[in-house]
Short mmCIF file of C-alpha atoms in Angstrom, two decimals:
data_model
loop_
_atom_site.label_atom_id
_atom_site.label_comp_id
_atom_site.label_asym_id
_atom_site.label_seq_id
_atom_site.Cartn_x
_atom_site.Cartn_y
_atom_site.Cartn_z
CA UNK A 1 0.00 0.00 0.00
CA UNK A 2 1.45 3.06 -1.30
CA UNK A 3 1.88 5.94 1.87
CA UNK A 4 2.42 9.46 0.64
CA UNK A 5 4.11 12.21 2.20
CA UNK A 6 3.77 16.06 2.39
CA UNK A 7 6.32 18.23 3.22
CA UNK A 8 7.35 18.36 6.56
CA UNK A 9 6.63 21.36 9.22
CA UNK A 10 8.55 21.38 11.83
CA UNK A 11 6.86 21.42 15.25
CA UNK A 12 7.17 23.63 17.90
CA UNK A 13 9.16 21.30 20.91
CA UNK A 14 6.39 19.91 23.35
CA UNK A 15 9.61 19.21 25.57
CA UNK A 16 10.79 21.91 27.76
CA UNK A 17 14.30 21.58 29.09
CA UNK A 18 13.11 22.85 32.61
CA UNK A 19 11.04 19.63 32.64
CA UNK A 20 13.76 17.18 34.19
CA UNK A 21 14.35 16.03 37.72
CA UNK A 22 18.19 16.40 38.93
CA UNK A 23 19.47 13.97 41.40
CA UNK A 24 19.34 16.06 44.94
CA UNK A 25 22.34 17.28 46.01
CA UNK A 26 23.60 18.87 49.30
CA UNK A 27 23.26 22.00 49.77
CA UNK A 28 26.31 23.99 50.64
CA UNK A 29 26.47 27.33 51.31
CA UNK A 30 28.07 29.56 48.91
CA UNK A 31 31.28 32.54 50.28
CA UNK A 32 31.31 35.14 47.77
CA UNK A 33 35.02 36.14 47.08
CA UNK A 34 35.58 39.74 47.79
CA UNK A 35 37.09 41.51 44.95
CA UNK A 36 39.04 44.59 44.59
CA UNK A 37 39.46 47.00 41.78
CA UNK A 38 41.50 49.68 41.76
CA UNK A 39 41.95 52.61 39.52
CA UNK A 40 44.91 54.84 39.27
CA UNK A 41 44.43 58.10 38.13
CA UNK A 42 46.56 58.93 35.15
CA UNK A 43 46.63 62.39 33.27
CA UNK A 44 46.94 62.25 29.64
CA UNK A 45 46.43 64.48 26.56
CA UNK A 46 43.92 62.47 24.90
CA UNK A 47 40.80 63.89 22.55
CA UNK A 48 37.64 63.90 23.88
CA UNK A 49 36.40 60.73 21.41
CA UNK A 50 39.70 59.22 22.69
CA UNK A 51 38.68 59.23 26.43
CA UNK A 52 34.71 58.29 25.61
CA UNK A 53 36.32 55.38 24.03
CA UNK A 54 38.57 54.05 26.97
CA UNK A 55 35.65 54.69 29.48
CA UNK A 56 33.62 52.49 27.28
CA UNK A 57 36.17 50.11 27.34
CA UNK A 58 36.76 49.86 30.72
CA UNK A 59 33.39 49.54 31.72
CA UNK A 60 32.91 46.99 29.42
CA UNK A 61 35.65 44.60 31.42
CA UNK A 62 34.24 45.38 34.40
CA UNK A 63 31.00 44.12 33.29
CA UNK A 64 33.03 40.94 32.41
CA UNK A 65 34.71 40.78 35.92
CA UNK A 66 30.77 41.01 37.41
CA UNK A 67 29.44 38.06 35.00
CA UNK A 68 32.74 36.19 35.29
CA UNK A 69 32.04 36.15 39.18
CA UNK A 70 28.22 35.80 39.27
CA UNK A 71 28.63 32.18 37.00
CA UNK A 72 30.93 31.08 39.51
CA UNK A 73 28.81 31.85 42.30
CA UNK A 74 25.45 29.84 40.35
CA UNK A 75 27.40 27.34 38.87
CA UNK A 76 28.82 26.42 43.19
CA UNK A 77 25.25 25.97 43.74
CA UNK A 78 24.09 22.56 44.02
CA UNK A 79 20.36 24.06 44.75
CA UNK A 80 20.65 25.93 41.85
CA UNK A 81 21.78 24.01 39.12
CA UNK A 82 22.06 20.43 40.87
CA UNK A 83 24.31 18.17 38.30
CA UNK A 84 22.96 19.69 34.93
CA UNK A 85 25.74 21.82 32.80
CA UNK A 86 26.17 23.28 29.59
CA UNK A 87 26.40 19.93 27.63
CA UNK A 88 23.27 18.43 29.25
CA UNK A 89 21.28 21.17 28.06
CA UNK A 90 22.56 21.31 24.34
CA UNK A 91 22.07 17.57 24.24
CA UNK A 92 18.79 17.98 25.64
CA UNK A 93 17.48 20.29 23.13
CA UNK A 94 19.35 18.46 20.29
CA UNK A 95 16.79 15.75 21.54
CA UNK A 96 13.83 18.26 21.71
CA UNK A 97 14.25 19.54 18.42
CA UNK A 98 14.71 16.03 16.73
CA UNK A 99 11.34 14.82 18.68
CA UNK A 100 9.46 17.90 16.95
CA UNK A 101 10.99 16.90 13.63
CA UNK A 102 9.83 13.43 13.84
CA UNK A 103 6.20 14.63 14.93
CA UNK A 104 5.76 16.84 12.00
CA UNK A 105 6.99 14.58 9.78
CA UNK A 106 4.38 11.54 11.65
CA UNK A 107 1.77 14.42 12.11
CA UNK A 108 1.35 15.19 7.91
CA UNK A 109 2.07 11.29 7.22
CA UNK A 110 -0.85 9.98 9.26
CA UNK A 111 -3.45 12.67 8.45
CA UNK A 112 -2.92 11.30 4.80
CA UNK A 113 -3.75 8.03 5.36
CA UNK A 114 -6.16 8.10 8.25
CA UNK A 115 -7.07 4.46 7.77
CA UNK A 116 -3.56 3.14 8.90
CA UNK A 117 -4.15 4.20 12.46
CA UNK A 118 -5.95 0.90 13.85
CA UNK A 119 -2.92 -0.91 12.48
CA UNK A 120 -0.15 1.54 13.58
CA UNK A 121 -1.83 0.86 16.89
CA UNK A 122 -1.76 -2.82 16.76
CA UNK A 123 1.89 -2.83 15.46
CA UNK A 124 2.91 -0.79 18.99
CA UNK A 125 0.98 -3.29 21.16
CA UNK A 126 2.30 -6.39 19.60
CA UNK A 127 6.16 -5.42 19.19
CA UNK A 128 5.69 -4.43 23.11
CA UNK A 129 3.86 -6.93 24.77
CA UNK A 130 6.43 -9.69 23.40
CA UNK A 131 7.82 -8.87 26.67
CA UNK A 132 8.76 -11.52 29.13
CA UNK A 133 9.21 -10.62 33.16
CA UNK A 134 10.68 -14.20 33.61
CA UNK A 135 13.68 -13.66 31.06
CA UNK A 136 13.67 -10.32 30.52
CA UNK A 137 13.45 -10.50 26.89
CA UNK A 138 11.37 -8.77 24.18
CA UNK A 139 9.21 -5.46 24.71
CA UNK A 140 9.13 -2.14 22.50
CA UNK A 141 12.43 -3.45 20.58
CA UNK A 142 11.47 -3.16 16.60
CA UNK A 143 11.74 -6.72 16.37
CA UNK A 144 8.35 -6.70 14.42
CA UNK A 145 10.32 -5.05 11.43
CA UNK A 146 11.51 -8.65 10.94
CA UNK A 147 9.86 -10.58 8.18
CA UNK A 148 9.86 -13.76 10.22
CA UNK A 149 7.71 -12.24 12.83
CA UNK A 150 5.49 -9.56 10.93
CA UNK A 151 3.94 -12.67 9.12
CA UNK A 152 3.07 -14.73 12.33
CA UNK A 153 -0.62 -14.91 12.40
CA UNK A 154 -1.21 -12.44 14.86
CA UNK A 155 0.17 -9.94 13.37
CA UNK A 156 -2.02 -10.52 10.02
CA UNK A 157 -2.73 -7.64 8.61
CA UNK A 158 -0.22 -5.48 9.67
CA UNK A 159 2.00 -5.57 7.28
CA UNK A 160 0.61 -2.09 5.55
CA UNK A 161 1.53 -0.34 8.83
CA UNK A 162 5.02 -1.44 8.79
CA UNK A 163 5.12 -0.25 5.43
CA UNK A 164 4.69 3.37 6.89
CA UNK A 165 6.74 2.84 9.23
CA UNK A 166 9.65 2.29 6.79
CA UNK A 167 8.67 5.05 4.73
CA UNK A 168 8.88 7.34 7.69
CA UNK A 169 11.97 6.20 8.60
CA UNK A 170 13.34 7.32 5.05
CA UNK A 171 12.18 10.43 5.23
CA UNK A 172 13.60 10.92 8.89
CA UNK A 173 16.65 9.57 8.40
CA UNK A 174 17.66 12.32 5.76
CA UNK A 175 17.45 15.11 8.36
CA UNK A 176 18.30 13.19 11.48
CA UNK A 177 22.07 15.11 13.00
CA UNK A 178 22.29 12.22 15.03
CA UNK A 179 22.19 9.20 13.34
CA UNK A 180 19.78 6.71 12.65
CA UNK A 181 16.36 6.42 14.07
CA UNK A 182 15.66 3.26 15.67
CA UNK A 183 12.46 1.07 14.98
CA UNK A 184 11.75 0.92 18.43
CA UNK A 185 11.18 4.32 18.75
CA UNK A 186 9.76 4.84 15.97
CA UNK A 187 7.17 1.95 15.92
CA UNK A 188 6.15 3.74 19.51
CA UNK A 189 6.15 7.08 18.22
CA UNK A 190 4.20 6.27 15.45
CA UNK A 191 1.53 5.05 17.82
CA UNK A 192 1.78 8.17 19.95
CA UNK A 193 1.07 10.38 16.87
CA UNK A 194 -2.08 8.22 15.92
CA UNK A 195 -3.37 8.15 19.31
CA UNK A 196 -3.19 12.30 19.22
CA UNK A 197 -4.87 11.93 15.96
CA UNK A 198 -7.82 10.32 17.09
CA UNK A 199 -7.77 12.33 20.36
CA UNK A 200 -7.91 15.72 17.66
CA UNK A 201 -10.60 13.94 15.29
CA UNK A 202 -13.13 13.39 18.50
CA UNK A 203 -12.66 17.28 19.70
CA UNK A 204 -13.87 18.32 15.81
CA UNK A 205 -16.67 15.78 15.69
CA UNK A 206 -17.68 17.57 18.60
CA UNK A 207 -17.57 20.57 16.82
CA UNK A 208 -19.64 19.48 14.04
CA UNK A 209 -16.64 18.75 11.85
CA UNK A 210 -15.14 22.32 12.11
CA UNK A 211 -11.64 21.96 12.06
CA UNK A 212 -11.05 24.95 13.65
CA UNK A 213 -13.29 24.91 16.12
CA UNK A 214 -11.90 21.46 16.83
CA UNK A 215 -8.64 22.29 17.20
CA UNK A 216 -9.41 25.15 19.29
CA UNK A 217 -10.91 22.71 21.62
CA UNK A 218 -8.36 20.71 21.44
CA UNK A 219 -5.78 22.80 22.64
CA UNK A 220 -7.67 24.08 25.61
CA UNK A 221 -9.09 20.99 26.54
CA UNK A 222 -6.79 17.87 25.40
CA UNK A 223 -4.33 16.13 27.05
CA UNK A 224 -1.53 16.73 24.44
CA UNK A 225 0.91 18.51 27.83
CA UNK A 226 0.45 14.65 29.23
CA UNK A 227 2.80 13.26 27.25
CA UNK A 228 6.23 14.74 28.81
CA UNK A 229 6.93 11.07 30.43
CA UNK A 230 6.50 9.63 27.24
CA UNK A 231 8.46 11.67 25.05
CA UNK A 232 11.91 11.80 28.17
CA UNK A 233 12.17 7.66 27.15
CA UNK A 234 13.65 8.68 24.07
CA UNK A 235 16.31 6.09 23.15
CA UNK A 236 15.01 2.46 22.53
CA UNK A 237 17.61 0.58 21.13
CA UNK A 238 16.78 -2.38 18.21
CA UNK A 239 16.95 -6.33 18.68
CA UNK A 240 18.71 -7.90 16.43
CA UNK A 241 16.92 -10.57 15.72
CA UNK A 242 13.31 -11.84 16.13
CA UNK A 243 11.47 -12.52 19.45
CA UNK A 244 10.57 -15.98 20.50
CA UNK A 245 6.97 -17.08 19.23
CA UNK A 246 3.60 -17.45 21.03
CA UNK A 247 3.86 -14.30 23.00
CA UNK A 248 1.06 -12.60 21.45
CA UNK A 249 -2.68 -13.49 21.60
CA UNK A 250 -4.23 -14.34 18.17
CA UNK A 251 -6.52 -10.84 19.03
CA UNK A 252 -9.64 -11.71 17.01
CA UNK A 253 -10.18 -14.95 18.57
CA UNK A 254 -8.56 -14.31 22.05
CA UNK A 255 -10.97 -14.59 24.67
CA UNK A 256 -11.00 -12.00 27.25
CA UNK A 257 -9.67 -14.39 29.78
CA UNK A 258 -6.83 -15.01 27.31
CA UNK A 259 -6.58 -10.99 26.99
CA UNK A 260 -6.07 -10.32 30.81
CA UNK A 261 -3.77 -12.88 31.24
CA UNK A 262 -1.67 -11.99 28.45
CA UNK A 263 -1.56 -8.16 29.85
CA UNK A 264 -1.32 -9.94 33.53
CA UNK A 265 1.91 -11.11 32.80
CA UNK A 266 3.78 -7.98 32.31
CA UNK A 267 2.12 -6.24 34.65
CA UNK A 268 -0.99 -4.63 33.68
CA UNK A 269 -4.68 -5.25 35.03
CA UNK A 270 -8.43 -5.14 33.79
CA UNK A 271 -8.12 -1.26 33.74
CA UNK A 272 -5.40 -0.96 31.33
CA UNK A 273 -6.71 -3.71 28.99
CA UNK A 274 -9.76 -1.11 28.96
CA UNK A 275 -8.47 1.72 28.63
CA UNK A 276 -6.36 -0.07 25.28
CA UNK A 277 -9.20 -1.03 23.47
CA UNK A 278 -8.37 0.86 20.75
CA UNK A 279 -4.59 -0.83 20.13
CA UNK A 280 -7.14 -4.20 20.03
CA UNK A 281 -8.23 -5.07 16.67
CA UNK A 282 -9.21 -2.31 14.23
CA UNK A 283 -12.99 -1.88 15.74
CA UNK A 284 -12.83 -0.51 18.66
CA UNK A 285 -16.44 -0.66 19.08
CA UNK A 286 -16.34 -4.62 18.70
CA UNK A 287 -13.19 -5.41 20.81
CA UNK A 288 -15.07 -2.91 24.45
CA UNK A 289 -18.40 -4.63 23.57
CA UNK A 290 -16.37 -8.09 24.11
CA UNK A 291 -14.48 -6.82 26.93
CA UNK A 292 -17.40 -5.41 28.39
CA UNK A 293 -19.14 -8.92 29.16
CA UNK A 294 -16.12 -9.80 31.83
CA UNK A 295 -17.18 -8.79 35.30
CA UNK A 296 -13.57 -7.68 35.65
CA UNK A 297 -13.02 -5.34 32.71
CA UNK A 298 -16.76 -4.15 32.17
CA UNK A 299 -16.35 -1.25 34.83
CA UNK A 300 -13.42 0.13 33.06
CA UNK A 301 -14.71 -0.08 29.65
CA UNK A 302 -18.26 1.81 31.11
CA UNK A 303 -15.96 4.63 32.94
CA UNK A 304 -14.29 5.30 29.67
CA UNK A 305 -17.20 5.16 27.31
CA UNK A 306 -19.03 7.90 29.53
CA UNK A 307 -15.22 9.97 29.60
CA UNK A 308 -15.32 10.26 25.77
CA UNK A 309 -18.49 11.57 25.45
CA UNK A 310 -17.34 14.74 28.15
CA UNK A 311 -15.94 17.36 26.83
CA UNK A 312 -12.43 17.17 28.05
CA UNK A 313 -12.70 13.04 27.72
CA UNK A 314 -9.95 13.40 30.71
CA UNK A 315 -10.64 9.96 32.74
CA UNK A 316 -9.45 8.23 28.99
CA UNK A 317 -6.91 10.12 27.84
CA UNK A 318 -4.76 10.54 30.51
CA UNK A 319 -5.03 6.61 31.46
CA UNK A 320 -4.45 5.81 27.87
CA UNK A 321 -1.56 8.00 28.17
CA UNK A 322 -0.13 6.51 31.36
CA UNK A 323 -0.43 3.06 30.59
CA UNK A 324 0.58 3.68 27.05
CA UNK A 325 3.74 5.32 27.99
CA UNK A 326 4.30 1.90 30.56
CA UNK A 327 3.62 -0.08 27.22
CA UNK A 328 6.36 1.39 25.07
CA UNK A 329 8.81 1.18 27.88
CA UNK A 330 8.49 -2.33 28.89
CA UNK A 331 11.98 -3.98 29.61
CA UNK A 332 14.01 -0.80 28.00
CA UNK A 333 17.00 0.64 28.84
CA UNK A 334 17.18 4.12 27.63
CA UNK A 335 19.43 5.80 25.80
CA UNK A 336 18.93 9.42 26.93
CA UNK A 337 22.38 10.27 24.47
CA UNK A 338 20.39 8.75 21.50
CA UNK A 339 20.45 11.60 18.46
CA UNK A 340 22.97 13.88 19.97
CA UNK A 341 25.91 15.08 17.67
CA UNK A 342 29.05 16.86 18.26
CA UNK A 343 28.65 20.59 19.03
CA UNK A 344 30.66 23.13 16.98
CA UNK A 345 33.74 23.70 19.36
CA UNK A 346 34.20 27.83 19.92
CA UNK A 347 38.18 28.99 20.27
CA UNK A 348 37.90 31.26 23.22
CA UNK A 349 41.68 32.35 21.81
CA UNK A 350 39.77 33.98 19.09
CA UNK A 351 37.31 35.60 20.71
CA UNK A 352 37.77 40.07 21.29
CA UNK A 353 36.84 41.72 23.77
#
């Protein structure tokens, strides 16, 4: 299936750099050195320009002496600045900027072809739930990408959503700084951008198909600033090879028995196989109206039904969000270096005052 794509927008960040938590330090407290500058007073026979200028210039290196000596007193302070330093924060917004590259780029792809989001769903929840507590193997790893586990049966059908997936990864690729994208973020991202999509699509069906309106309500009523947890695990790194078969329920026959004790093992309950519905098989209708005849689950599904139909559907989105963000995480390491590059070295020798 063909995927086309638009030209690419870039996105304003959604990931502030004051967002992260520093390890706590101790506190010390900080003795300003005392600094004395004297000034001579020297007669010469200098033009009036002449003597503007050396004022100028000698208030200009006392302005340096001040700066000079206020960093040193913020960069002492642990309860300040904590651990974080120059580098940190350039790698962090290398990050930031390459996350609102790959969004646009997701963003235009998916509102082209609209009908690949039950699929780009499905693809997320089965390359992530391959996960296994007992051996620590599989999760969110791209592993899907291979051809020997894309064509197990249940991942039928899925094979058009991989597609886009490589496509994407093309296009990214050519303006990544800092090498490659991996499949396991991008399989997860992918899914993050087609969730927002269908979050967007409810707030303009609300607004009688206004676009506009829709994302108007959207942005004062969505849960788009929910995602900050998400988009800090940033740094998947890809299997090399397959995981092990029979990890993954056969969805359209699966039982819901079968269901929660598939999302049992790696840690999930009755609430987050509700609130995932939609990751379940491309009708989401179909797969709550199953889940809704266990005891267990029915509760859940009901709470989130009567969440979408509010205004700010809050209740859902935010759980989807939470236990989405647990999903695409499952037995990870991060890389939180991933897509950094070498900064462009200044010679301070060079530099006039």
């Amino acid at each position: 299936m063909g995927v086309s794509f638009l030209s690419i927008s870039t996105l304003p960040s959604l990931h502030p750099l004051g967002g992260s938590h520093y390890p706590k330090t101790t506190s010390t407290r900080h003795q300003p050195r005392s600094v004395s500058i004297c000034r001579a007073k020297i007669k010469t026979d200098v033009s009036d320009e002449e003597e503007q200028f050396f004022h100028w210039r000698r208030r200009d290196v006392l302005k340096c002496i001040g700066l000079t000596i206020g960093l040193e007193s913020i960069s002492s302070s642990g309860s300040l600045l904590g651990t974080a330093n120059a580098a940190d924060l350039i790698e962090r917004r290398q990050r930031s900027d390459f996350q609102s590259q790959i969004k646009g780029t997701l963003y235009t792809a998916i509102k082209a072809n609209p009908d690949l989001t039950p699929s780009i769903l499905t693809l997320a929840l089965n390359d992530a739930l391959t996960y296994d507590k007992a051996t620590k193997t599989g999760g969110p790893n791209g592993s899907i990408r291979f051809s020997s586990e894309i064509s197990r049966p249940e991942n039928k059908g899925l094979s058009a959503a991989l597609n886009f997936i490589e496509e994407a990864k093309k296009e990214i690729d050519s303006y990544s700084k800092g090498g490659p994208i991996s499949y396991a973020d991008l399989i997860q991202y992918a899914a993050q951008s087609a969730t927002n999509a269908q979050f967007l699509a409810s707030a303009i069906r609300k607004c009688g198909g206004n676009e506009e309106k829709g994302n108007l309500l959207y942005t004062a009523y969505g849960s788009n600033g929910q995602w900050g947890l998400f988009d800090r695990q940033f740094g998947r790194t890809d299997t090399d090879e397959a995981d092990p078969e029979g990890r993954i329920p056969l969805w359209e026959k699966a039982s819901v028995q079968e269901m929660k004790d598939k999302f049992s093992a790696v840690g999930f309950g009755p609430r987050q196989l509700a609130v995932l519905s939609a990751f379940i098989g491309p009708d989401q209708d179909a797969t709550e109206t199953l889940l809704a005849s266990d005891p267990d689950v029915a509760p859940w599904v009901q709470k989130y039904q009567r969440s979408r139909e509010t205004v700010s559907r809050t209740d859902y989105e935010v759980d989807l969000i939470t236990t989405f963000t647990k999903l695409s995480t499952l037995g990870q390491k991060i890389n939180y270096e991933a897509y950094t590059y070498p900064r462009k070295k200044i010679d301070i020798t060079k530099l006039k005052l």
